[in-house]
PDB file of C-alpha atoms and ligand atoms in Angstrom:
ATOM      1  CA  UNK A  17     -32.347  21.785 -20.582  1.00  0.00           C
ATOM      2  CA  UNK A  18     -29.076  20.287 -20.656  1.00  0.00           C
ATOM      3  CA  UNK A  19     -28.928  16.570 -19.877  1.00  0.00           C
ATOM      4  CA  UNK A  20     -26.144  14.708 -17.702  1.00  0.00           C
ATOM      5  CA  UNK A  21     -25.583  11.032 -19.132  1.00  0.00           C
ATOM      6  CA  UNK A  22     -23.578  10.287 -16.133  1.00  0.00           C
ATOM      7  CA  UNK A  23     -25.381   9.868 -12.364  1.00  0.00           C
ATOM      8  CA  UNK A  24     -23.949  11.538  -9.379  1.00  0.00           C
ATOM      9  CA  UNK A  25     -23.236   8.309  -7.161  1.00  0.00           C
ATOM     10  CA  UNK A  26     -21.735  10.442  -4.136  1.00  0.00           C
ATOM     11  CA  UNK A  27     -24.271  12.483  -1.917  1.00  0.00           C
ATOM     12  CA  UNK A  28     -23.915  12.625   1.813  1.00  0.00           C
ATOM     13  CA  UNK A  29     -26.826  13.349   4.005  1.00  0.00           C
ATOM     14  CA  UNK A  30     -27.256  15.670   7.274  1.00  0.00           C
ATOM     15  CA  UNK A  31     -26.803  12.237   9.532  1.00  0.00           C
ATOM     16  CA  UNK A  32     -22.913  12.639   8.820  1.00  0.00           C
ATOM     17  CA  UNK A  33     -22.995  15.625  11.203  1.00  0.00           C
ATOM     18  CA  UNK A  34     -20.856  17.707   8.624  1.00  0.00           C
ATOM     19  CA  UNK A  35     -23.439  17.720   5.613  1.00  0.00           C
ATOM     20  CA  UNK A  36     -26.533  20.395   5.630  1.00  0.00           C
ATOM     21  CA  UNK A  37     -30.032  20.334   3.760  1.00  0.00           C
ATOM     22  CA  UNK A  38     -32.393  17.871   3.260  1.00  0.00           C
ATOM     23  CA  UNK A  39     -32.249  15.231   0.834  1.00  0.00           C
ATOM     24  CA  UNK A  40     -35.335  16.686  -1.098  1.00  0.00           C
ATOM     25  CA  UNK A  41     -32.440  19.380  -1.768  1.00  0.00           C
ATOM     26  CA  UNK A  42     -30.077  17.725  -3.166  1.00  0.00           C
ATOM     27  CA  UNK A  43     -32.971  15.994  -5.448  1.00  0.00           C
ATOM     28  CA  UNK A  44     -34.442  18.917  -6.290  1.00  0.00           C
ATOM     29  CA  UNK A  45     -30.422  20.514  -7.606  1.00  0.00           C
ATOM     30  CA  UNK A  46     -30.112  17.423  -9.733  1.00  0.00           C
ATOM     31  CA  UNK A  47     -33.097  17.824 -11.212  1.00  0.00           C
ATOM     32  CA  UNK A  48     -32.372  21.484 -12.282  1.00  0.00           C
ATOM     33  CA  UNK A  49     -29.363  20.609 -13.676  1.00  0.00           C
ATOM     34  CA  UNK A  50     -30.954  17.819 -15.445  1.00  0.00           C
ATOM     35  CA  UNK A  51     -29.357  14.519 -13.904  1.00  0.00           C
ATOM     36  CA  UNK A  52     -31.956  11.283 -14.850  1.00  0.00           C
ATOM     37  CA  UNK A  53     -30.612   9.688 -11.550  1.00  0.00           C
ATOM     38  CA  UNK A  54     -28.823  10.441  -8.726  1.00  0.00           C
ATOM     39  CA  UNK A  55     -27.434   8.142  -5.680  1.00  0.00           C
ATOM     40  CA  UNK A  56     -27.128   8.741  -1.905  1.00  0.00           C
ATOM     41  CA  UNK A  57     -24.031   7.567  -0.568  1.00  0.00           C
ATOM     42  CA  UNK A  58     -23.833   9.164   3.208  1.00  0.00           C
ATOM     43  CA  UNK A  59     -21.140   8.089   5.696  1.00  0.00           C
ATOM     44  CA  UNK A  60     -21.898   4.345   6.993  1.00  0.00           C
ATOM     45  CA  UNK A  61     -21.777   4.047  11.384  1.00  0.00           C
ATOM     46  CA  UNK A  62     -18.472   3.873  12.276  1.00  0.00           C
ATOM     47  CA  UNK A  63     -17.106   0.233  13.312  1.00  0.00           C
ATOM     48  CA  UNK A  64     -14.049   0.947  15.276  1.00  0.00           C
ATOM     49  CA  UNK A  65     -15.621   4.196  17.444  1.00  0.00           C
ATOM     50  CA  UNK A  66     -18.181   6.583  17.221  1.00  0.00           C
ATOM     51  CA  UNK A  67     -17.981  10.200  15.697  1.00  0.00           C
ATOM     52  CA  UNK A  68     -21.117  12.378  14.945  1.00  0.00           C
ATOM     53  CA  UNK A  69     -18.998  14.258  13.231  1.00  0.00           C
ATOM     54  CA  UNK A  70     -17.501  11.684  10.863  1.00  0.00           C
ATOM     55  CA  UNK A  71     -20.551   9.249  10.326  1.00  0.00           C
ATOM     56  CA  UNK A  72     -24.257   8.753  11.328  1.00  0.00           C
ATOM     57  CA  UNK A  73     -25.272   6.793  14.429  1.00  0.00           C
ATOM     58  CA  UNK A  74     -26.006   3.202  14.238  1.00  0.00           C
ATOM     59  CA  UNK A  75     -29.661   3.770  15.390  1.00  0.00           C
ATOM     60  CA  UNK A  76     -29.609   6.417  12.434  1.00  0.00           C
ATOM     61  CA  UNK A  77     -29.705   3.894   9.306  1.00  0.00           C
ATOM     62  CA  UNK A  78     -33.142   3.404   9.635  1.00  0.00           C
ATOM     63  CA  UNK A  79     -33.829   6.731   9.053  1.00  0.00           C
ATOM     64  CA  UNK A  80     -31.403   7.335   6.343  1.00  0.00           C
ATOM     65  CA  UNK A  81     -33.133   5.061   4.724  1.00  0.00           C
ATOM     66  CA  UNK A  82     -36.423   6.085   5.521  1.00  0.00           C
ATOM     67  CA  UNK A  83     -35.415   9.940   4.246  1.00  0.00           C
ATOM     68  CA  UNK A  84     -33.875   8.422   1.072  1.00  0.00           C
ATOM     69  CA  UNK A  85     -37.227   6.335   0.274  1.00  0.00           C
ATOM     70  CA  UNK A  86     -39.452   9.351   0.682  1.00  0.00           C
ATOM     71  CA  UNK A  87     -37.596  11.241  -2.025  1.00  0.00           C
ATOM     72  CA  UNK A  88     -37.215   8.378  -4.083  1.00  0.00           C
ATOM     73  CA  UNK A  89     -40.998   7.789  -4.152  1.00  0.00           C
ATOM     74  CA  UNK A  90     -41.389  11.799  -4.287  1.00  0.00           C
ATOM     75  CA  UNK A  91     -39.565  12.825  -7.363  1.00  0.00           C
ATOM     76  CA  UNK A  92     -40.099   8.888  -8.754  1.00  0.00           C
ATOM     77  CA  UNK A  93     -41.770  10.776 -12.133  1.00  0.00           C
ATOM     78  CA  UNK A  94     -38.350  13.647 -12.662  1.00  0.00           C
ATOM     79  CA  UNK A  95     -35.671  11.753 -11.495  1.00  0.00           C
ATOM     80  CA  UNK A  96     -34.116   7.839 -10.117  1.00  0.00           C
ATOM     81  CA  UNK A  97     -32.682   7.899  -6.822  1.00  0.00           C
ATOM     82  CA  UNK A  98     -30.503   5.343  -5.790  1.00  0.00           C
ATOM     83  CA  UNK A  99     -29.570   4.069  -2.020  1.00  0.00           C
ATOM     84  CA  UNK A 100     -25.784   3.683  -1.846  1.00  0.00           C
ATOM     85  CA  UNK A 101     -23.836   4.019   1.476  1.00  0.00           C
ATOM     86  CA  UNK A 102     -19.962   5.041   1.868  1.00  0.00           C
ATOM     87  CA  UNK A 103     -18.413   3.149   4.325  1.00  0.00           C
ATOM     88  CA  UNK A 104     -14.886   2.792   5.955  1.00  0.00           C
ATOM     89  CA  UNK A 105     -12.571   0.066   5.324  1.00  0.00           C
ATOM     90  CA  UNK A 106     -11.285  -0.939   8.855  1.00  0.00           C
ATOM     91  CA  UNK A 107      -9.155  -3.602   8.819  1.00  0.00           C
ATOM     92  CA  UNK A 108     -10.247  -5.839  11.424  1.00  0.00           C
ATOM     93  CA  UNK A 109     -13.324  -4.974  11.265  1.00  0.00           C
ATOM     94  CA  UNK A 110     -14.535  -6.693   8.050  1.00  0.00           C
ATOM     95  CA  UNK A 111     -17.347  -9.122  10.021  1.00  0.00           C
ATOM     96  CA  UNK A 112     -18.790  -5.936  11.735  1.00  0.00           C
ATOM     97  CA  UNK A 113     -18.799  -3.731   8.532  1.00  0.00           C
ATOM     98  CA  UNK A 114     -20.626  -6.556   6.470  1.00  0.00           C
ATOM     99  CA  UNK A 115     -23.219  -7.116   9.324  1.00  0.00           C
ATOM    100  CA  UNK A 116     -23.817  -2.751   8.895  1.00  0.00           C
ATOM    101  CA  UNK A 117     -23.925  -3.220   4.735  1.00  0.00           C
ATOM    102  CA  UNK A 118     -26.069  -6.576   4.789  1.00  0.00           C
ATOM    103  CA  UNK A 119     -29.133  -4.801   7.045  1.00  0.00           C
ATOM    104  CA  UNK A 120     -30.289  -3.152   4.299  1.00  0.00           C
ATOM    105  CA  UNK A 121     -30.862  -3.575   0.622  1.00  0.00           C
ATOM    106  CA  UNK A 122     -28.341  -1.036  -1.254  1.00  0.00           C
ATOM    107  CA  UNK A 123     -27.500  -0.246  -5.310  1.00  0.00           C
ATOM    108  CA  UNK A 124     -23.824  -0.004  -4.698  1.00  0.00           C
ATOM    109  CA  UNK A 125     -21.294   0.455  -1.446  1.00  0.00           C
ATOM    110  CA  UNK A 126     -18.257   2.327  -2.102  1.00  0.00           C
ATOM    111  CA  UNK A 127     -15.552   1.644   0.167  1.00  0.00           C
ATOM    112  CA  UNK A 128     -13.445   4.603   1.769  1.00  0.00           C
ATOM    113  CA  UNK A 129      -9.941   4.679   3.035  1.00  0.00           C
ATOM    114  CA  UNK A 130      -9.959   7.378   5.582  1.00  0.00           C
ATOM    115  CA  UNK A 131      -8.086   5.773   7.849  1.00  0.00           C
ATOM    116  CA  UNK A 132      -4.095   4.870   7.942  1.00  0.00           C
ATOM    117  CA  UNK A 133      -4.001   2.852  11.306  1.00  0.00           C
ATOM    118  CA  UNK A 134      -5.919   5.339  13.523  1.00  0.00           C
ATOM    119  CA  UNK A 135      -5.117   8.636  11.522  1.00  0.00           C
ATOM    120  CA  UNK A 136      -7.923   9.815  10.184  1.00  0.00           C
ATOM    121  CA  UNK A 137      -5.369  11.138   7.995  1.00  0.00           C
ATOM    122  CA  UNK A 138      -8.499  13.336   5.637  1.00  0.00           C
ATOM    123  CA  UNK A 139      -9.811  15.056   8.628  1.00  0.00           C
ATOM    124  CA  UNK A 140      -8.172  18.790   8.563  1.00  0.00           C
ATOM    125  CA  UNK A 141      -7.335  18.703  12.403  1.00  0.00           C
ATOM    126  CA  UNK A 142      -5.026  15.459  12.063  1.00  0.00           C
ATOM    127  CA  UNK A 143      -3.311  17.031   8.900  1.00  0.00           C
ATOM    128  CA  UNK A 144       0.016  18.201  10.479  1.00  0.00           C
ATOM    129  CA  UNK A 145       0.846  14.549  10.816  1.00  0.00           C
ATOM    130  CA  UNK A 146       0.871  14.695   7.012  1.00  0.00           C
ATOM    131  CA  UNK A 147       4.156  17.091   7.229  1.00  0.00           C
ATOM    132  CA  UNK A 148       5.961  14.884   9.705  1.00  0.00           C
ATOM    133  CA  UNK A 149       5.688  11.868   7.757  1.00  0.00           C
ATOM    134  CA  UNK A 150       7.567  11.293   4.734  1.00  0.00           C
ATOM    135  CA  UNK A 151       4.645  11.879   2.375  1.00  0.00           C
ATOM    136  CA  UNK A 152       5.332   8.922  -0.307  1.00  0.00           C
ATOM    137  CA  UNK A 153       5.575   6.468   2.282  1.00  0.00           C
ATOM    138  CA  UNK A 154       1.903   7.576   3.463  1.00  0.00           C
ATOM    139  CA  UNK A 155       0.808   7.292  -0.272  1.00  0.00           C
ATOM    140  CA  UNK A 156       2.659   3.852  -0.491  1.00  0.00           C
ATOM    141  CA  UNK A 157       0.466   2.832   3.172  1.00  0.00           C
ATOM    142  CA  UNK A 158      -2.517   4.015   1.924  1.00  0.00           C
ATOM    143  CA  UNK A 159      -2.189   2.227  -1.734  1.00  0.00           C
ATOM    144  CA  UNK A 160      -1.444  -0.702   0.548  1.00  0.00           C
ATOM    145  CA  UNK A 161      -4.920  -0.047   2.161  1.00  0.00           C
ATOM    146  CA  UNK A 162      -6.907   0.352  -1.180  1.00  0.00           C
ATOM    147  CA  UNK A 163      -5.904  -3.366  -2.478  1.00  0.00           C
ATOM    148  CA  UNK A 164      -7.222  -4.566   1.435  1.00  0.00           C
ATOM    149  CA  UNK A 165     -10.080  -2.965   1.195  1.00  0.00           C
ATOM    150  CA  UNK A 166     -10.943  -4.077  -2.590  1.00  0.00           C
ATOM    151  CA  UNK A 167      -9.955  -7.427  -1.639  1.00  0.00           C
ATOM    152  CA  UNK A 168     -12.870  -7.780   1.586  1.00  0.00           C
ATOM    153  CA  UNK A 169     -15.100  -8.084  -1.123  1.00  0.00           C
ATOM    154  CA  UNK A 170     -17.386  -5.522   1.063  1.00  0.00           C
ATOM    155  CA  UNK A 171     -17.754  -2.729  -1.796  1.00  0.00           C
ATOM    156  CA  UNK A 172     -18.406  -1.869  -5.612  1.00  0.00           C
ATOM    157  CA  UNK A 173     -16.786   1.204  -5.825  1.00  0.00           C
ATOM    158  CA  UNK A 174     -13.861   2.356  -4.376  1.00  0.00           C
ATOM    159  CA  UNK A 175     -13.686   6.393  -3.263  1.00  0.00           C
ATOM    160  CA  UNK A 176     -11.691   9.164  -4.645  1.00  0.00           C
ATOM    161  CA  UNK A 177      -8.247   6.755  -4.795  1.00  0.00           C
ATOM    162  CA  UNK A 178      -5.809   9.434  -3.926  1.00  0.00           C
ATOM    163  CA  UNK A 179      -7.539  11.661  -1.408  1.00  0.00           C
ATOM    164  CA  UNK A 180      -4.322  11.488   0.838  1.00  0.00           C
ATOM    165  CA  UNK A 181      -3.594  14.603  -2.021  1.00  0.00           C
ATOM    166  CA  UNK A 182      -6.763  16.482  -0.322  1.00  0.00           C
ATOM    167  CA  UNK A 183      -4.395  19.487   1.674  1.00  0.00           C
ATOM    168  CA  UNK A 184      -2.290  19.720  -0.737  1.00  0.00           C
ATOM    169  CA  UNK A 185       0.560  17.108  -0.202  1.00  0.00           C
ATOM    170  CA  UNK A 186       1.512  15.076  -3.153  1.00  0.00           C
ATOM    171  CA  UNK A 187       4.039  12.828  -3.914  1.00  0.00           C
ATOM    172  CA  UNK A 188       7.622  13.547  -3.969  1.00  0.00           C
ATOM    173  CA  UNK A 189       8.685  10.215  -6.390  1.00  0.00           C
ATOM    174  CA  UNK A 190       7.252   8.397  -8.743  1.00  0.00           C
ATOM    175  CA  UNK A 191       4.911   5.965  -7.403  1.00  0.00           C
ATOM    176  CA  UNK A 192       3.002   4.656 -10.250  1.00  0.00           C
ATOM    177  CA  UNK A 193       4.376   0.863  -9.349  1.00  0.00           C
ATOM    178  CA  UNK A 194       1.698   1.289  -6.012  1.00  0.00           C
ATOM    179  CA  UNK A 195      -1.074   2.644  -8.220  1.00  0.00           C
ATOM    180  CA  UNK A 196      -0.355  -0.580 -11.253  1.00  0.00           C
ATOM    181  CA  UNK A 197      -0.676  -2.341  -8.061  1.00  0.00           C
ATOM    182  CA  UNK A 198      -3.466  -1.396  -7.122  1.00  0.00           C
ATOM    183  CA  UNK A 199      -5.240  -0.884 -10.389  1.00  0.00           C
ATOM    184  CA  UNK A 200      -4.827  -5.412 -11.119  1.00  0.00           C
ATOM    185  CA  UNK A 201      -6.001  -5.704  -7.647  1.00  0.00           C
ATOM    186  CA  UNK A 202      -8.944  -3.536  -8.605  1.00  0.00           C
ATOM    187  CA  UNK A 203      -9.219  -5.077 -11.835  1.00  0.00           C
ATOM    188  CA  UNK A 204      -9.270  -8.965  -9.878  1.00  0.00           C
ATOM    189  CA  UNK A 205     -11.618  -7.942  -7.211  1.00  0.00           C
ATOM    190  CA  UNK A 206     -13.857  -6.510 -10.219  1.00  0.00           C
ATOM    191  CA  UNK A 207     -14.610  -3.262  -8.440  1.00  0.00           C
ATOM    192  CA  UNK A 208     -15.026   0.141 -10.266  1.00  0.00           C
ATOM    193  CA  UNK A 209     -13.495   3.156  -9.271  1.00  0.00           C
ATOM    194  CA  UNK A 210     -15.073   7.124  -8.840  1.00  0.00           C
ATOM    195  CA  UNK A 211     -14.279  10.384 -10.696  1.00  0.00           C
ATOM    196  CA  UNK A 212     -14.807  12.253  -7.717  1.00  0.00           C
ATOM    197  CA  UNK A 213     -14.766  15.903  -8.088  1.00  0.00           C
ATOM    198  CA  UNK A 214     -14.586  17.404  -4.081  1.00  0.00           C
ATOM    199  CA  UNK A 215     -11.102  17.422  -4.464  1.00  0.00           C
ATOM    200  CA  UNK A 216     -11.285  20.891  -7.118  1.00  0.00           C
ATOM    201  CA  UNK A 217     -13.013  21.953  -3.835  1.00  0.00           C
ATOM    202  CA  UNK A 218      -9.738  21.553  -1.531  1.00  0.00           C
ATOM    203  CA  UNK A 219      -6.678  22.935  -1.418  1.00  0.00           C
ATOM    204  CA  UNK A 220      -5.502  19.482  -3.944  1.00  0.00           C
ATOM    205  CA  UNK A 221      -7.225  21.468  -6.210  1.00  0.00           C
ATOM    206  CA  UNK A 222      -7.704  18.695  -8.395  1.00  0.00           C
ATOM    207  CA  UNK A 223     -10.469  15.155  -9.089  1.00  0.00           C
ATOM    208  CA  UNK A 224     -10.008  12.452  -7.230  1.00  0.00           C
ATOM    209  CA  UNK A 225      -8.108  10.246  -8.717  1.00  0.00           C
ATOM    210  CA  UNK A 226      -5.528  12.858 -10.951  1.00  0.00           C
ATOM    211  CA  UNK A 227      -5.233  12.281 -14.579  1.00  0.00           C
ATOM    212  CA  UNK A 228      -2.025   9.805 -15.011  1.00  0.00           C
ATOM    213  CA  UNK A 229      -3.616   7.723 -12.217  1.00  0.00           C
ATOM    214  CA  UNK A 230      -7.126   7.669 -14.033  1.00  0.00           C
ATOM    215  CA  UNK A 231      -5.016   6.627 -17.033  1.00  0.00           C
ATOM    216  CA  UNK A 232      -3.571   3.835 -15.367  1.00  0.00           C
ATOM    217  CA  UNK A 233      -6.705   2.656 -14.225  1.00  0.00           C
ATOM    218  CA  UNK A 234      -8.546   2.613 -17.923  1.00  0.00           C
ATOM    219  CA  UNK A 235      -4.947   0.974 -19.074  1.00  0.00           C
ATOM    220  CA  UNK A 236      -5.887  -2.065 -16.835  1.00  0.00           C
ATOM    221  CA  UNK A 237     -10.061  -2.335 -17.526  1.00  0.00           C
ATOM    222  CA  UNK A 238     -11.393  -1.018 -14.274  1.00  0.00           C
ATOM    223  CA  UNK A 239     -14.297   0.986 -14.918  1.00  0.00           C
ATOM    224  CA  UNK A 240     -16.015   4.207 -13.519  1.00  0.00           C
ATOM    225  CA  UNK A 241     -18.635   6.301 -11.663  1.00  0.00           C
ATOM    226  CA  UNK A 242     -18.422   9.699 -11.015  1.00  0.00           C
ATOM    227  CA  UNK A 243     -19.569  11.336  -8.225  1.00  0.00           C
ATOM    228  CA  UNK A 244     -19.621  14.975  -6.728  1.00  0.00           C
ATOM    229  CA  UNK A 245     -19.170  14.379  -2.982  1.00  0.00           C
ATOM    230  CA  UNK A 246     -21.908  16.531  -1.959  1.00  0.00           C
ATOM    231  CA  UNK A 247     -22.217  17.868   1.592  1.00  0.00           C
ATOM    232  CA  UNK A 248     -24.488  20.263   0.714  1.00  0.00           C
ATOM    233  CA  UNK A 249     -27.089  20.888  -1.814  1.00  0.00           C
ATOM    234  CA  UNK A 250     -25.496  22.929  -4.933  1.00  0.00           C
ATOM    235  CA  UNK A 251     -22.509  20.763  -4.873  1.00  0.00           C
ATOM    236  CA  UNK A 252     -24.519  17.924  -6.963  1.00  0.00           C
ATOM    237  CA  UNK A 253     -23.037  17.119 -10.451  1.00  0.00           C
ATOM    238  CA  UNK A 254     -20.586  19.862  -9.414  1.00  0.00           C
ATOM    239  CA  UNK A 255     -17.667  20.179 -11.988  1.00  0.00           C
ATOM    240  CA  UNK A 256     -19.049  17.451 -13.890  1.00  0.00           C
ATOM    241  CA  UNK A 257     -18.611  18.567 -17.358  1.00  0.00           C
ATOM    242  CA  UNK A 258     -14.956  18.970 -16.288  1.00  0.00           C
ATOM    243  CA  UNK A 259     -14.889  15.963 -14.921  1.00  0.00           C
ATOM    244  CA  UNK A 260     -16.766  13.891 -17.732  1.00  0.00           C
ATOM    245  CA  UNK A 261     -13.822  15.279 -20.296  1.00  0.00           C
ATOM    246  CA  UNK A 262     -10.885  14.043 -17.921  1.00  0.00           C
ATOM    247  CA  UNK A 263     -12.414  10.550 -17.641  1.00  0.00           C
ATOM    248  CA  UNK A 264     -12.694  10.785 -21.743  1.00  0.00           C
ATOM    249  CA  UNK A 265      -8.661  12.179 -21.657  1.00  0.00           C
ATOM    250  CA  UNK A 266      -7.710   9.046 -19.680  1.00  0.00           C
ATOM    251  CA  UNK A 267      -9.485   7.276 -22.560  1.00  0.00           C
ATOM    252  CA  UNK A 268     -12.870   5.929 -20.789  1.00  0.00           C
ATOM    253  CA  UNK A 269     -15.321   6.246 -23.218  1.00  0.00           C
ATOM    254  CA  UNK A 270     -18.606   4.262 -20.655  1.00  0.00           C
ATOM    255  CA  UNK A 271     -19.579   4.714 -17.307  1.00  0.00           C
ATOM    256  CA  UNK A 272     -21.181   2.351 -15.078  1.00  0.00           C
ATOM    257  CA  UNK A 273     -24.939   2.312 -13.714  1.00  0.00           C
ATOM    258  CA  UNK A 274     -26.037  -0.094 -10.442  1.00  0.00           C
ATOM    259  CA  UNK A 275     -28.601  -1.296  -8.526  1.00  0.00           C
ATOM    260  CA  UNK A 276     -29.001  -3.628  -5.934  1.00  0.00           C
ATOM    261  CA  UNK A 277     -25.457  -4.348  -6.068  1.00  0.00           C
ATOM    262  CA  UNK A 278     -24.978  -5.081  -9.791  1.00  0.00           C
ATOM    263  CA  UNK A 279     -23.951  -3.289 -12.845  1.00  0.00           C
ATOM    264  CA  UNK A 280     -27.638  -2.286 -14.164  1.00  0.00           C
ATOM    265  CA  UNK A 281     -25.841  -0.290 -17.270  1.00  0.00           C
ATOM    266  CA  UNK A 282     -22.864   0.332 -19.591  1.00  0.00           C
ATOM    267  CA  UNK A 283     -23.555   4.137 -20.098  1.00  0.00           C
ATOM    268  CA  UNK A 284     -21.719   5.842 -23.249  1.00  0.00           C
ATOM    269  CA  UNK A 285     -20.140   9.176 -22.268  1.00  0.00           C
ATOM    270  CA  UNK A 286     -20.128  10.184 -25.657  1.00  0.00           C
TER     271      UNK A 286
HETATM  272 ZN1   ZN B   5     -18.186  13.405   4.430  1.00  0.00          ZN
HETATM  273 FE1   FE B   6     -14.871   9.751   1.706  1.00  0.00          FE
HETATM  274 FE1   FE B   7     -18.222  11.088   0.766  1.00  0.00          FE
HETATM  275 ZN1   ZN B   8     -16.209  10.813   0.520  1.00  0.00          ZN
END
């Protein structure tokens, strides 16, 4: 059986309201495919409003991580599961999102910029504000966004780093001065960042982050999870061998293992 080296650090969970199957589902895929260890990372409640089709409930954590402790303890002998949340960076909202992250013990947080203002600029119904804006300003805002929310200090990771790419839209100019930015601020706040592979999956058609911006983040020492994204079962570890060979391109050569909160483990990819 072939072996993954690399954990899948981004799994969502039916609580979401857009995700389907049960965790023991997505366990049981990585398993197959022959991951060691796996992380849940579903959507965080929501501290500016309340969508049950963006995030879980407030009264839901419990039973996320009830769900994600069952499994854990279940498949304890094939496979490690970890207990990671994704959660919005708000700003503004920093005291509320820390009170949601310090309830319960987690591996890692990533942190997710969804949001420009209140455009939930990823969601497909707001996207035709993405064609009356000049796109590279909208990059440039939500680079701005990235260094705020590495700079809370609220997260580990920080999500696919250029998802405002996800329908399609990418920059018109070169704007690698917003992603050095951004990679010294990551670099300073000593946060790592994810090969996330969802974006093959949308009309981008390519990871999250792209290749010259994955460069630019080995060229300043931040370093890396991957993760598939999953909203459903059979997207664990999807595209990972692909994805495993761009982080190598870019020249990262280790990925990064966690629990509760701390880097557990340099991991070779090679
Ligand atoms: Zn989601
Ligand atoms: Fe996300
Ligand atoms: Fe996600
Ligand atoms: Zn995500």
């Amino acid at each position: 059986m072939k072996h993954f080296p690399v954990p899948d650090y981004h799994i969502h969970t039916y609580l979401c309201g857009h995700a389907s199957g049960q965790p023991y589902e997505y366990v049981e895929h990585a398993i197959s495919l022959g991951f060691s260890e796996i992380g849940f990372s579903d959507h965080a409640p929501m501290v500016s409003h309340r969508d049950p089709t963006v995030t879980m409930a407030m009264d839901e954590l419990p039973l996320y991580h009830k769900m994600i402790e069952q499994v854990k303890e279940k498949y304890k002998d094939a496979i490690t599961v970890k207990v990671g949340i994704e959660a919005d960076f708000i700003p503004g909202y920093e005291a509320q999102t820390e009170k949601i992250l310090q309830a319960y013990p987690y591996d890692y947080v990533i942190g997710s910029v969804h949001y420009i203002g209140d455009w939930g600029f990823d969601n497909s119904d707001e996207q035709e504000k993405l064609k009356k804006l000049n796109i590279n300003d909208t990059y440039r805002a939500y680079h701005k966004l990235l260094r705020k929310c590495a700079q809370s200090g609220l997260f580990d990771i920080m999500a696919h780093t250029d998802l405002v790419k996800k329908f399609g839209h990418f920059p018109t100019e070169d704007i690698s001065d917003e992603i050095i930015a951004t990679a010294e601020i990551f670099k300073e706040c000593k946060v790592a960042i994810e090969l996330n592979t969802s974006g093959l999956r949308k009309p981008a058609r390519e990871m999250y982050p792209a290749l010259a911006t994955l460069k630019l983040f080995f060229q300043h020492g931040v370093p890396l999870i991957f993760g598939s994204d999953s909203h459903r079962p059979q997207e664990v570890g999807m595209d990972f061998n692909q994805a495993i060979a761009a982080a190598q391109r870019a020249g990262y050569r280790e990925c990064l293992r966690f629990r509760q909160r701390k880097i557990e483990e340099v991991v070779s990819l090679v």
